[in-house]
CSV table of C-alpha atoms and ligand atoms in Angstrom, one decimal:
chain,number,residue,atom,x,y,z
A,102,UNK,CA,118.0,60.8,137.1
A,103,UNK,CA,120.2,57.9,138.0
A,104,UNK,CA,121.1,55.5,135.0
A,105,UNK,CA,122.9,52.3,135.3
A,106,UNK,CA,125.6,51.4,133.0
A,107,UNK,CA,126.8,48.3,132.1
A,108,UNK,CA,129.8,48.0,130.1
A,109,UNK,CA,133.3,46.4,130.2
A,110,UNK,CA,135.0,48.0,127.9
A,111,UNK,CA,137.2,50.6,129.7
A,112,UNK,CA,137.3,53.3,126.8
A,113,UNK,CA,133.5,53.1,125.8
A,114,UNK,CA,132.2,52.8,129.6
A,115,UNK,CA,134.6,56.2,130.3
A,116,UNK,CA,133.3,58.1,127.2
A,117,UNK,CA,129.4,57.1,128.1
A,118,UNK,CA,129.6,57.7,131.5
A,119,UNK,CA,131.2,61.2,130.9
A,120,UNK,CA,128.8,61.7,128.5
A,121,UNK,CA,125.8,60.2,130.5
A,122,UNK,CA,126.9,63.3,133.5
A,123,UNK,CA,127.3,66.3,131.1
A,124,UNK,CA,123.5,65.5,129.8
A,125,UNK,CA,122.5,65.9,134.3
A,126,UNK,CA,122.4,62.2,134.5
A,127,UNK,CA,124.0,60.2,137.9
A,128,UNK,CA,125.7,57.4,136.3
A,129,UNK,CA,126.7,54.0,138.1
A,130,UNK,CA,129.2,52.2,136.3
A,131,UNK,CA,129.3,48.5,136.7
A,132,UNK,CA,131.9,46.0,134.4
A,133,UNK,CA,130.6,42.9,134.1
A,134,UNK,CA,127.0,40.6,134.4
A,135,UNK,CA,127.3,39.7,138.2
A,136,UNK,CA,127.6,43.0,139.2
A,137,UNK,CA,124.9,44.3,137.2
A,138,UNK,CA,122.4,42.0,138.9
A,139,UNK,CA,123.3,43.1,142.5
A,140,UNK,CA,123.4,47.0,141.3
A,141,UNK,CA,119.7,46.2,139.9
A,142,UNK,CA,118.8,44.5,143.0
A,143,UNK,CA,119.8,46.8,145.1
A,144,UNK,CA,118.8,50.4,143.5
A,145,UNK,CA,116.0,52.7,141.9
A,146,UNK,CA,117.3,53.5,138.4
A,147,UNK,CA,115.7,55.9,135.9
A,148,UNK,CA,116.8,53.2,133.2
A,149,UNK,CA,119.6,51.0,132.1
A,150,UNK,CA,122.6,50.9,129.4
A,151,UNK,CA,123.1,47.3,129.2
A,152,UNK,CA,126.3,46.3,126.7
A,153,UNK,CA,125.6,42.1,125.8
A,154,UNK,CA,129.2,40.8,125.9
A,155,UNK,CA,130.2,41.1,129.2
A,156,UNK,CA,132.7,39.1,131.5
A,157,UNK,CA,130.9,36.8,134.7
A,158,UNK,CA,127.2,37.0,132.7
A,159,UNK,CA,125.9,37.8,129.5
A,160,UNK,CA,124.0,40.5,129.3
A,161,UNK,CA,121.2,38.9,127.3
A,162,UNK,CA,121.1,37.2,130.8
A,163,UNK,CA,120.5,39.7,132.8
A,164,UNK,CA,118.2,41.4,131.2
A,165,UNK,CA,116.2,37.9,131.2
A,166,UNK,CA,116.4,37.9,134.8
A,167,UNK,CA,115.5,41.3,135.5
A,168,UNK,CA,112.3,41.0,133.4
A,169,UNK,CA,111.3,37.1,134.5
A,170,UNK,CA,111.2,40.1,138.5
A,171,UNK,CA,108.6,41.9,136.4
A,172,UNK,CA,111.0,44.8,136.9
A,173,UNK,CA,109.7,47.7,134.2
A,174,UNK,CA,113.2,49.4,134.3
A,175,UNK,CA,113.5,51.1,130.7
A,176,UNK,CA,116.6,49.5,128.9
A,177,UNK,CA,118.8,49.8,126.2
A,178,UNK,CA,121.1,47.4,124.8
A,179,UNK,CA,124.2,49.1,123.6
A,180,UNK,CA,126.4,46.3,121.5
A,181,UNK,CA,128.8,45.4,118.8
A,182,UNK,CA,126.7,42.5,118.4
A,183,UNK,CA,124.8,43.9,114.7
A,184,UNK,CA,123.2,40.9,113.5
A,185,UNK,CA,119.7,41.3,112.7
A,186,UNK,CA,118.7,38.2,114.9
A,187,UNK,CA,120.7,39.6,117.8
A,188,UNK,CA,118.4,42.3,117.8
A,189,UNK,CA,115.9,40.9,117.5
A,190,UNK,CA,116.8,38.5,120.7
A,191,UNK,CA,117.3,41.4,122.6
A,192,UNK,CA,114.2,42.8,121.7
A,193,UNK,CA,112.0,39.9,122.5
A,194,UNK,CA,114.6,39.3,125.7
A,195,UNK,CA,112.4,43.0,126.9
A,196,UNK,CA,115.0,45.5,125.6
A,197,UNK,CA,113.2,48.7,125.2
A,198,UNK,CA,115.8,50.0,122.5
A,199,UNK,CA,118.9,49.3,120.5
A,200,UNK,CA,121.9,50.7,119.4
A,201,UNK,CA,124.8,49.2,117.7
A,202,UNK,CA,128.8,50.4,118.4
A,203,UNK,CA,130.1,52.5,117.3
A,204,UNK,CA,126.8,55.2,118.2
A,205,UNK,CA,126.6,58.5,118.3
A,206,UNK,CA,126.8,59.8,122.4
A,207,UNK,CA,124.0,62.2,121.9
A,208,UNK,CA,121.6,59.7,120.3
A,209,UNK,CA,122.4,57.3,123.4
A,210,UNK,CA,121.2,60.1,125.1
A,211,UNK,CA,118.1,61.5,123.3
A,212,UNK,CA,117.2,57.7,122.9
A,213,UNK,CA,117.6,57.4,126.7
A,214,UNK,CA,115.1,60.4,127.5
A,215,UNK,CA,112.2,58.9,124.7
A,216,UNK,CA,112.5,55.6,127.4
A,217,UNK,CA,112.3,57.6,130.3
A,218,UNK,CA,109.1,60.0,128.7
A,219,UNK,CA,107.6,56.7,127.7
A,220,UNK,CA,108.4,55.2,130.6
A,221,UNK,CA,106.0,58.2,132.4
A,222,UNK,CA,103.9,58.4,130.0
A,223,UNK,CA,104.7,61.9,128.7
A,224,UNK,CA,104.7,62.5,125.1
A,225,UNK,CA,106.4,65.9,125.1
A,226,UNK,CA,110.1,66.4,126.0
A,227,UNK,CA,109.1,69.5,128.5
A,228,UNK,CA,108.6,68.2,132.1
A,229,UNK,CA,105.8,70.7,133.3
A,230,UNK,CA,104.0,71.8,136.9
A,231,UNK,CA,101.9,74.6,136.4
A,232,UNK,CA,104.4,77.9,135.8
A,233,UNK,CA,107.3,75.7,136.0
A,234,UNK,CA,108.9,73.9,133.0
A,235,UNK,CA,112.1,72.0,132.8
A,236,UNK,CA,113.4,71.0,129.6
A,237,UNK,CA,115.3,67.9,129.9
A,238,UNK,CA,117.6,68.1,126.8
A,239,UNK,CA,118.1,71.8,127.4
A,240,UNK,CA,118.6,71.4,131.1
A,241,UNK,CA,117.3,75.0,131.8
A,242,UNK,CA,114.4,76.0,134.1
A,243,UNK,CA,111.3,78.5,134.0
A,244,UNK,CA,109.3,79.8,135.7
A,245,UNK,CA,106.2,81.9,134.8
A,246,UNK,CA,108.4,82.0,130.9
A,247,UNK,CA,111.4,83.3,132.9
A,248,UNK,CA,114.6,81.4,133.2
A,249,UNK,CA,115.9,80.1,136.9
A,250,UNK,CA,119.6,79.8,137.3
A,251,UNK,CA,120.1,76.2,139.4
A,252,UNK,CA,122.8,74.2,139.9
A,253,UNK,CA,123.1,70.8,137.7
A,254,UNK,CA,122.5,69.2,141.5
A,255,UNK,CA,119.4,71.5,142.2
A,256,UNK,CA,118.2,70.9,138.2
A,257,UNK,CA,118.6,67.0,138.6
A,258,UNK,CA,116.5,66.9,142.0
A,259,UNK,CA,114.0,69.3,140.4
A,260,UNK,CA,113.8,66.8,137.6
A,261,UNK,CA,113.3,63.8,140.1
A,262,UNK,CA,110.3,65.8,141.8
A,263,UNK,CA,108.7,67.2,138.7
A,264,UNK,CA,108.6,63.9,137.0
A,265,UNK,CA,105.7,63.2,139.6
A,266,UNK,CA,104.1,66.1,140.4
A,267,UNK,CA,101.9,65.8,143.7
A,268,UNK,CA,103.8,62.9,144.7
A,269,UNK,CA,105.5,62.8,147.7
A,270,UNK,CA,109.0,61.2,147.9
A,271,UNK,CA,110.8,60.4,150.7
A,272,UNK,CA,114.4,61.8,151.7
A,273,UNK,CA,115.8,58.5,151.0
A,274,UNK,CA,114.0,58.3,148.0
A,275,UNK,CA,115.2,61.5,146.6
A,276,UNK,CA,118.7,60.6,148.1
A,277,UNK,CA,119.0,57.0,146.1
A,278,UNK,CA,118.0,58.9,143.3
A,279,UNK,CA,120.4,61.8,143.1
A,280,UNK,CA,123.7,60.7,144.3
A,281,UNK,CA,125.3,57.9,142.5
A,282,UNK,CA,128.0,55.2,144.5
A,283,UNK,CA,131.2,56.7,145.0
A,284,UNK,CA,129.4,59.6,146.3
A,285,UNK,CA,129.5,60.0,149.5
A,286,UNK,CA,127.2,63.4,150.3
A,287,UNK,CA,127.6,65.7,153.5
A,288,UNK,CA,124.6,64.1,155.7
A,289,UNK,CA,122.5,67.5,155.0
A,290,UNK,CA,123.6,67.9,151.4
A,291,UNK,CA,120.2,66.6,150.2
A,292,UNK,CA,118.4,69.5,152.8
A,293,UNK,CA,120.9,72.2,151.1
A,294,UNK,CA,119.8,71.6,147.7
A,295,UNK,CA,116.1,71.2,148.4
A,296,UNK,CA,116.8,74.5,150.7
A,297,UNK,CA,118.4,76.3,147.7
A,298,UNK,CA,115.5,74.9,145.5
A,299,UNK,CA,112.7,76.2,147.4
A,300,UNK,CA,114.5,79.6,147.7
A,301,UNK,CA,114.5,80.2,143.7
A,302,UNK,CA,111.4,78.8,143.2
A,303,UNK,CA,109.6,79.6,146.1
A,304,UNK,CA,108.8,77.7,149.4
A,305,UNK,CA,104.8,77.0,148.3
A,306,UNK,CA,106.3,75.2,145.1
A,307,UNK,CA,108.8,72.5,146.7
A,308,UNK,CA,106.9,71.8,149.6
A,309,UNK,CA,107.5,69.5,152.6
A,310,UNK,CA,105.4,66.9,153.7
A,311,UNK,CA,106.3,67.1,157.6
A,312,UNK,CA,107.9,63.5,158.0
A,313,UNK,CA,107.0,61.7,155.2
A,314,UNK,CA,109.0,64.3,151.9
A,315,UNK,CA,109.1,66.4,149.6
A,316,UNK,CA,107.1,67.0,146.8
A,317,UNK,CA,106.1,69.8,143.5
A,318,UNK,CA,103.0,71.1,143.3
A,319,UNK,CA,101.7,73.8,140.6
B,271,CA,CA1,131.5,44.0,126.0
């Protein structure tokens, strides 16, 4: 799932976004306001880690702007800023969630995931399509009760498929959503992985849609 974070602090946007990869997620690290907009603008993002203080435009600004597009994006302001009336601007500015600095990483994260289940309307933490299961948090695969071995590329496009099962999504779709910028993926990378996918799982599981995508099916 690809997350945008927006911090300008060099240390704290390092440790998140390290942190943010070893929990599976593709992370796009912007520095200040300006950049935040065009990044929304311009991609599909799971959700957002939006810090407040931030050079160009405030992020209290952007998150304005992004819900006065009606855009639903899941975020969470992450800010020194701990006045009660700060939080509760950010709240009523449509921030999903808060969390003051210094945080914990692995609450960022777990608070990250309740957005995204929300966000899908899943109550439980288990993603689920018939025999198979992915647990996010675990980041391990079953199928039929037994564990799949996949790669933490083949587990994040599983996880982009399974979180609509029966929906068909496009290469580019599945593309945007799996390979941050900065990554600049073989042209056929995308087929290897879905390739690799349908060989553990089986070819009537992942199955292509001849020229529209790819989707899960029980
Ligand atoms: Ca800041």
């Amino acid at each position: 799932m690809r997350v945008l974070l927006v911090e300008d602090d060099p240390m704290v946007g390092d440790a998140v976004r390290k942190g943010l990869m070893g929990a599976g997620f593709t992370v796009d690290w912007v520095r200040d306001g300006h950049a935040a907009e065009l990044a929304l603008e311009a991609n599909q993002y799971a959700a957002c880690v939006l810090d407040l203080g931030l050079p160009r435009r405030d992020g209290m600004e952007v998150l304005h702007a992004l819900r006065k597009r009606e855009n639903a994006l899941p975020v969470i302001v992450v800010t020194a800023r701990d006045a009660v009336s700060d939080r509760i601007a950010g709240l009523n500015a449509g921030a999903d969630d808060y969390l003051t600095k210094p945080f914990d990483l692995d609450e960022l994260i777990a608070r990250i995931r309740a957005l995204m289940r929300r966000n899908a309307g899943r109550a439980q933490s288990l993603m689920q399509c018939g025999e198979l299961t992915l647990d996010p948090e675990k980041r391990e695969v079953r199928l039929a009760g037994e564990t799949v071995p996949l790669s933490a590329r083949e587990l994040a496009l599983l996880e982009i498929l399974i979180a609509k099962p029966g929906a068909v999504l496009s290469r580019e779709a599945l593309e945007e959503r799996l390979f941050g910028w900065g990554e600049e993926p073989a042209s056929n990378a995308l087929e290897v992985h879905l390739h690799n996918l349908r060989r553990k799982l089986g070819p009537e599981r992942i199955r292509n849609v001849r020229g529209v995508g790819y989707k899960v099916v029980p």
